Amino acid sequence: MALRRVVLSGEDTLRKKSRDVVAFDDKLWVLLDDMQQTMDQFGGVGLAAPQVGILRRAIIVEDNNNKRHEFVNPVVTIMKGEQREIEGCLSSPGEWGYVVRPDRIQLKALNRYGKETVMDADGVFAITICHEIDHLNGILFTDIADEMVEDEEELERAKRARNRKRKKRRR
């Protein structure tokens, strides 16, 4: 495994649409392992391949119980409800904003071996999946945020509320 450089907002790679993964081989496995290590190093809860400079449809996300999931060629097939939560991004350090996303989703994807999986997600897990899939389509959370947060106190209150919500859903 190797730590990869996180592509930052303003770099062209983040605005390009990623291509489907077609080869489920060592190269993909190394990418996914490197993404895990990079996400750990920077303290993220999700990471998309374009954020490490690779324009392929692969994401890693942490669920509401802190378990990691790898999704290749992910597609959201069902969206229900609505939630408005604060988001940040490893590619946009220091930027935070409120984004409206579905409260519940169903996701269809492949794993690192090419086997199909279908998963339901809600709460922060659904947010994280949608956020990372947006990266695969060249969309940043700052493009769709309805309000950016610059006040430190408001930011801390919003983060605490999000974490409480996440812990409540774990029960």
PDB file of C-alpha atoms in Angstrom:
ATOM      1  CA  MET A   1       0.000   0.000   0.000  1.00  0.00           C
ATOM      2  CA  ALA A   2       1.051   3.543  -0.630  1.00  0.00           C
ATOM      3  CA  LEU A   3      -0.159   6.935   0.428  1.00  0.00           C
ATOM      4  CA  ARG A   4      -1.427   8.937  -2.536  1.00  0.00           C
ATOM      5  CA  ARG A   5      -1.647  12.682  -3.006  1.00  0.00           C
ATOM      6  CA  VAL A   6      -5.145  14.087  -2.575  1.00  0.00           C
ATOM      7  CA  VAL A   7      -6.200  16.159  -5.596  1.00  0.00           C
ATOM      8  CA  LEU A   8      -7.384  19.580  -4.459  1.00  0.00           C
ATOM      9  CA  SER A   9     -10.269  21.761  -5.541  1.00  0.00           C
ATOM     10  CA  GLY A  10      -9.263  23.793  -8.575  1.00  0.00           C
ATOM     11  CA  GLU A  11      -7.408  20.921 -10.254  1.00  0.00           C
ATOM     12  CA  ASP A  12      -8.954  19.750 -13.545  1.00  0.00           C
ATOM     13  CA  THR A  13      -9.123  16.075 -12.551  1.00  0.00           C
ATOM     14  CA  LEU A  14     -11.938  16.746 -10.079  1.00  0.00           C
ATOM     15  CA  ARG A  15     -14.142  18.187 -12.844  1.00  0.00           C
ATOM     16  CA  LYS A  16     -13.896  15.213 -15.184  1.00  0.00           C
ATOM     17  CA  LYS A  17     -16.300  12.283 -15.377  1.00  0.00           C
ATOM     18  CA  SER A  18     -14.798   8.947 -14.383  1.00  0.00           C
ATOM     19  CA  ARG A  19     -14.899   5.865 -16.590  1.00  0.00           C
ATOM     20  CA  ASP A  20     -16.258   2.474 -15.552  1.00  0.00           C
ATOM     21  CA  VAL A  21     -13.839  -0.058 -14.141  1.00  0.00           C
ATOM     22  CA  VAL A  22     -13.605  -3.016 -16.538  1.00  0.00           C
ATOM     23  CA  ALA A  23     -10.598  -4.926 -15.181  1.00  0.00           C
ATOM     24  CA  PHE A  24     -10.874  -6.412 -11.696  1.00  0.00           C
ATOM     25  CA  ASP A  25      -7.202  -7.130 -11.247  1.00  0.00           C
ATOM     26  CA  ASP A  26      -4.130  -6.303  -9.158  1.00  0.00           C
ATOM     27  CA  LYS A  27      -4.089  -2.729 -10.457  1.00  0.00           C
ATOM     28  CA  LEU A  28      -7.607  -2.112  -9.086  1.00  0.00           C
ATOM     29  CA  TRP A  29      -6.775  -3.828  -5.798  1.00  0.00           C
ATOM     30  CA  VAL A  30      -3.674  -1.648  -5.347  1.00  0.00           C
ATOM     31  CA  LEU A  31      -5.765   1.458  -6.064  1.00  0.00           C
ATOM     32  CA  LEU A  32      -8.406   0.458  -3.494  1.00  0.00           C
ATOM     33  CA  ASP A  33      -5.763  -0.408  -0.883  1.00  0.00           C
ATOM     34  CA  ASP A  34      -3.967   2.901  -1.512  1.00  0.00           C
ATOM     35  CA  MET A  35      -7.271   4.772  -1.238  1.00  0.00           C
ATOM     36  CA  GLN A  36      -7.891   3.093   2.151  1.00  0.00           C
ATOM     37  CA  GLN A  37      -4.483   4.170   3.418  1.00  0.00           C
ATOM     38  CA  THR A  38      -4.891   7.696   2.062  1.00  0.00           C
ATOM     39  CA  MET A  39      -8.333   8.046   3.637  1.00  0.00           C
ATOM     40  CA  ASP A  40      -6.932   6.839   6.964  1.00  0.00           C
ATOM     41  CA  GLN A  41      -4.000   9.248   6.794  1.00  0.00           C
ATOM     42  CA  PHE A  42      -6.233  12.257   6.215  1.00  0.00           C
ATOM     43  CA  GLY A  43      -9.077  11.206   8.529  1.00  0.00           C
ATOM     44  CA  GLY A  44     -11.806  11.001   5.908  1.00  0.00           C
ATOM     45  CA  VAL A  45     -15.012   8.956   5.899  1.00  0.00           C
ATOM     46  CA  GLY A  46     -15.069   8.590   2.131  1.00  0.00           C
ATOM     47  CA  LEU A  47     -12.766   8.849  -0.866  1.00  0.00           C
ATOM     48  CA  ALA A  48     -13.301   8.593  -4.609  1.00  0.00           C
ATOM     49  CA  ALA A  49     -10.662   7.516  -7.136  1.00  0.00           C
ATOM     50  CA  PRO A  50     -10.600  10.954  -8.840  1.00  0.00           C
ATOM     51  CA  GLN A  51      -9.493  12.434  -5.502  1.00  0.00           C
ATOM     52  CA  VAL A  52      -6.239  10.502  -5.891  1.00  0.00           C
ATOM     53  CA  GLY A  53      -5.952  11.350  -9.594  1.00  0.00           C
ATOM     54  CA  ILE A  54      -7.508   8.204 -11.090  1.00  0.00           C
ATOM     55  CA  LEU A  55     -10.570   8.719 -13.307  1.00  0.00           C
ATOM     56  CA  ARG A  56     -12.238   5.389 -12.561  1.00  0.00           C
ATOM     57  CA  ARG A  57     -15.584   4.722 -10.875  1.00  0.00           C
ATOM     58  CA  ALA A  58     -14.388   3.456  -7.497  1.00  0.00           C
ATOM     59  CA  ILE A  59     -15.171   4.770  -4.021  1.00  0.00           C
ATOM     60  CA  ILE A  60     -14.465   3.838  -0.431  1.00  0.00           C
ATOM     61  CA  VAL A  61     -16.919   4.864   2.285  1.00  0.00           C
ATOM     62  CA  GLU A  62     -17.367   4.340   5.998  1.00  0.00           C
ATOM     63  CA  ASP A  63     -20.834   3.319   7.179  1.00  0.00           C
ATOM     64  CA  ASN A  64     -22.704   4.455  10.293  1.00  0.00           C
ATOM     65  CA  ASN A  65     -20.841   1.773  12.313  1.00  0.00           C
ATOM     66  CA  ASN A  66     -17.377   2.823  11.060  1.00  0.00           C
ATOM     67  CA  LYS A  67     -17.113  -0.223   8.779  1.00  0.00           C
ATOM     68  CA  ARG A  68     -15.398   0.350   5.433  1.00  0.00           C
ATOM     69  CA  HIS A  69     -16.980  -0.513   2.096  1.00  0.00           C
ATOM     70  CA  GLU A  70     -15.487  -0.523  -1.394  1.00  0.00           C
ATOM     71  CA  PHE A  71     -17.853   0.135  -4.280  1.00  0.00           C
ATOM     72  CA  VAL A  72     -16.849  -0.166  -7.922  1.00  0.00           C
ATOM     73  CA  ASN A  73     -19.084   1.288 -10.664  1.00  0.00           C
ATOM     74  CA  PRO A  74     -21.662   2.373  -8.041  1.00  0.00           C
ATOM     75  CA  VAL A  75     -25.174   3.424  -9.040  1.00  0.00           C
ATOM     76  CA  VAL A  76     -27.881   4.745  -6.736  1.00  0.00           C
ATOM     77  CA  THR A  77     -31.058   2.936  -7.790  1.00  0.00           C
ATOM     78  CA  ILE A  78     -33.509   4.251  -5.174  1.00  0.00           C
ATOM     79  CA  MET A  79     -33.613   7.552  -3.259  1.00  0.00           C
ATOM     80  CA  LYS A  80     -36.094   8.368  -0.486  1.00  0.00           C
ATOM     81  CA  GLY A  81     -36.599  11.269   1.852  1.00  0.00           C
ATOM     82  CA  GLU A  82     -34.396  14.266   2.352  1.00  0.00           C
ATOM     83  CA  GLN A  83     -31.801  15.440   4.835  1.00  0.00           C
ATOM     84  CA  ARG A  84     -29.780  18.622   5.030  1.00  0.00           C
ATOM     85  CA  GLU A  85     -26.419  18.170   6.705  1.00  0.00           C
ATOM     86  CA  ILE A  86     -23.052  19.863   6.809  1.00  0.00           C
ATOM     87  CA  GLU A  87     -20.379  18.408   4.528  1.00  0.00           C
ATOM     88  CA  GLY A  88     -16.675  18.853   4.046  1.00  0.00           C
ATOM     89  CA  CYS A  89     -14.209  17.209   1.689  1.00  0.00           C
ATOM     90  CA  LEU A  90     -10.578  16.109   1.706  1.00  0.00           C
ATOM     91  CA  SER A  91     -10.224  17.861  -1.665  1.00  0.00           C
ATOM     92  CA  SER A  92     -11.569  21.139  -0.235  1.00  0.00           C
ATOM     93  CA  PRO A  93      -9.776  21.507   3.101  1.00  0.00           C
ATOM     94  CA  GLY A  94     -11.286  24.080   5.417  1.00  0.00           C
ATOM     95  CA  GLU A  95     -14.511  24.417   3.425  1.00  0.00           C
ATOM     96  CA  TRP A  96     -17.849  23.342   4.891  1.00  0.00           C
ATOM     97  CA  GLY A  97     -21.388  23.718   3.645  1.00  0.00           C
ATOM     98  CA  TYR A  98     -24.944  22.462   3.971  1.00  0.00           C
ATOM     99  CA  VAL A  99     -26.090  20.060   1.274  1.00  0.00           C
ATOM    100  CA  VAL A 100     -29.505  18.455   0.766  1.00  0.00           C
ATOM    101  CA  ARG A 101     -29.242  14.743   0.005  1.00  0.00           C
ATOM    102  CA  PRO A 102     -31.585  11.751   0.172  1.00  0.00           C
ATOM    103  CA  ASP A 103     -32.125  10.278   3.636  1.00  0.00           C
ATOM    104  CA  ARG A 104     -32.233   6.707   2.338  1.00  0.00           C
ATOM    105  CA  ILE A 105     -30.759   5.153  -0.766  1.00  0.00           C
ATOM    106  CA  GLN A 106     -30.276   1.805  -2.386  1.00  0.00           C
ATOM    107  CA  LEU A 107     -26.944   1.269  -4.100  1.00  0.00           C
ATOM    108  CA  LYS A 108     -25.944  -1.263  -6.711  1.00  0.00           C
ATOM    109  CA  ALA A 109     -22.207  -1.766  -7.230  1.00  0.00           C
ATOM    110  CA  LEU A 110     -19.458  -4.294  -7.752  1.00  0.00           C
ATOM    111  CA  ASN A 111     -16.801  -5.295  -5.259  1.00  0.00           C
ATOM    112  CA  ARG A 112     -13.065  -5.529  -5.982  1.00  0.00           C
ATOM    113  CA  TYR A 113     -13.592  -8.995  -7.485  1.00  0.00           C
ATOM    114  CA  GLY A 114     -16.384  -7.917  -9.840  1.00  0.00           C
ATOM    115  CA  LYS A 115     -19.193  -9.469  -7.792  1.00  0.00           C
ATOM    116  CA  GLU A 116     -22.429  -7.447  -7.689  1.00  0.00           C
ATOM    117  CA  THR A 117     -23.725  -6.150  -4.395  1.00  0.00           C
ATOM    118  CA  VAL A 118     -26.883  -4.268  -3.467  1.00  0.00           C
ATOM    119  CA  MET A 119     -26.935  -2.248  -0.261  1.00  0.00           C
ATOM    120  CA  ASP A 120     -29.331   0.033   1.538  1.00  0.00           C
ATOM    121  CA  ALA A 121     -27.906   3.090   3.280  1.00  0.00           C
ATOM    122  CA  ASP A 122     -29.331   5.870   5.410  1.00  0.00           C
ATOM    123  CA  GLY A 123     -28.224   8.918   7.342  1.00  0.00           C
ATOM    124  CA  VAL A 124     -24.580   9.923   7.154  1.00  0.00           C
ATOM    125  CA  PHE A 125     -23.752   6.726   5.240  1.00  0.00           C
ATOM    126  CA  ALA A 126     -26.173   7.729   2.463  1.00  0.00           C
ATOM    127  CA  ILE A 127     -24.677  11.230   2.446  1.00  0.00           C
ATOM    128  CA  THR A 128     -21.156   9.867   2.137  1.00  0.00           C
ATOM    129  CA  ILE A 129     -22.057   7.534  -0.724  1.00  0.00           C
ATOM    130  CA  CYS A 130     -23.826  10.320  -2.649  1.00  0.00           C
ATOM    131  CA  HIS A 131     -20.927  12.727  -1.989  1.00  0.00           C
ATOM    132  CA  GLU A 132     -18.372  10.244  -3.345  1.00  0.00           C
ATOM    133  CA  ILE A 133     -20.491   9.309  -6.375  1.00  0.00           C
ATOM    134  CA  ASP A 134     -20.721  13.032  -7.161  1.00  0.00           C
ATOM    135  CA  HIS A 135     -16.899  13.028  -7.373  1.00  0.00           C
ATOM    136  CA  LEU A 136     -17.142  10.309 -10.035  1.00  0.00           C
ATOM    137  CA  ASN A 137     -19.266  12.715 -12.069  1.00  0.00           C
ATOM    138  CA  GLY A 138     -17.032  15.761 -11.593  1.00  0.00           C
ATOM    139  CA  ILE A 139     -19.315  17.399  -9.015  1.00  0.00           C
ATOM    140  CA  LEU A 140     -18.031  18.903  -5.754  1.00  0.00           C
ATOM    141  CA  PHE A 141     -20.161  19.496  -2.666  1.00  0.00           C
ATOM    142  CA  THR A 142     -19.399  23.214  -3.028  1.00  0.00           C
ATOM    143  CA  ASP A 143     -21.307  23.150  -6.339  1.00  0.00           C
ATOM    144  CA  ILE A 144     -24.525  22.036  -4.672  1.00  0.00           C
ATOM    145  CA  ALA A 145     -24.253  23.442  -1.147  1.00  0.00           C
ATOM    146  CA  ASP A 146     -27.131  25.774  -0.367  1.00  0.00           C
ATOM    147  CA  GLU A 147     -25.108  27.555   2.310  1.00  0.00           C
ATOM    148  CA  MET A 148     -21.379  27.626   3.067  1.00  0.00           C
ATOM    149  CA  VAL A 149     -20.341  27.798   6.723  1.00  0.00           C
ATOM    150  CA  GLU A 150     -17.606  30.188   7.759  1.00  0.00           C
ATOM    151  CA  ASP A 151     -18.413  30.818  11.411  1.00  0.00           C
ATOM    152  CA  GLU A 152     -16.302  28.470  13.604  1.00  0.00           C
ATOM    153  CA  GLU A 153     -18.955  28.171  16.333  1.00  0.00           C
ATOM    154  CA  GLU A 154     -21.684  27.265  13.853  1.00  0.00           C
ATOM    155  CA  LEU A 155     -19.351  24.757  12.216  1.00  0.00           C
ATOM    156  CA  GLU A 156     -18.624  23.045  15.536  1.00  0.00           C
ATOM    157  CA  ARG A 157     -22.349  22.949  16.455  1.00  0.00           C
ATOM    158  CA  ALA A 158     -23.197  21.419  13.079  1.00  0.00           C
ATOM    159  CA  LYS A 159     -20.445  18.792  13.372  1.00  0.00           C
ATOM    160  CA  ARG A 160     -21.597  17.812  16.877  1.00  0.00           C
ATOM    161  CA  ALA A 161     -25.206  17.502  15.657  1.00  0.00           C
ATOM    162  CA  ARG A 162     -24.099  15.347  12.704  1.00  0.00           C
ATOM    163  CA  ASN A 163     -22.055  13.085  15.002  1.00  0.00           C
ATOM    164  CA  ARG A 164     -24.985  12.713  17.427  1.00  0.00           C
ATOM    165  CA  LYS A 165     -27.223  11.746  14.528  1.00  0.00           C
ATOM    166  CA  ARG A 166     -24.647   9.223  13.340  1.00  0.00           C
ATOM    167  CA  LYS A 167     -24.335   7.646  16.801  1.00  0.00           C
ATOM    168  CA  LYS A 168     -28.123   7.516  17.207  1.00  0.00           C
ATOM    169  CA  ARG A 169     -28.496   5.588  13.923  1.00  0.00           C
ATOM    170  CA  ARG A 170     -25.900   3.023  15.086  1.00  0.00           C
ATOM    171  CA  ARG A 171     -28.198   1.856  17.883  1.00  0.00           C
TER     172      ARG A 171
END
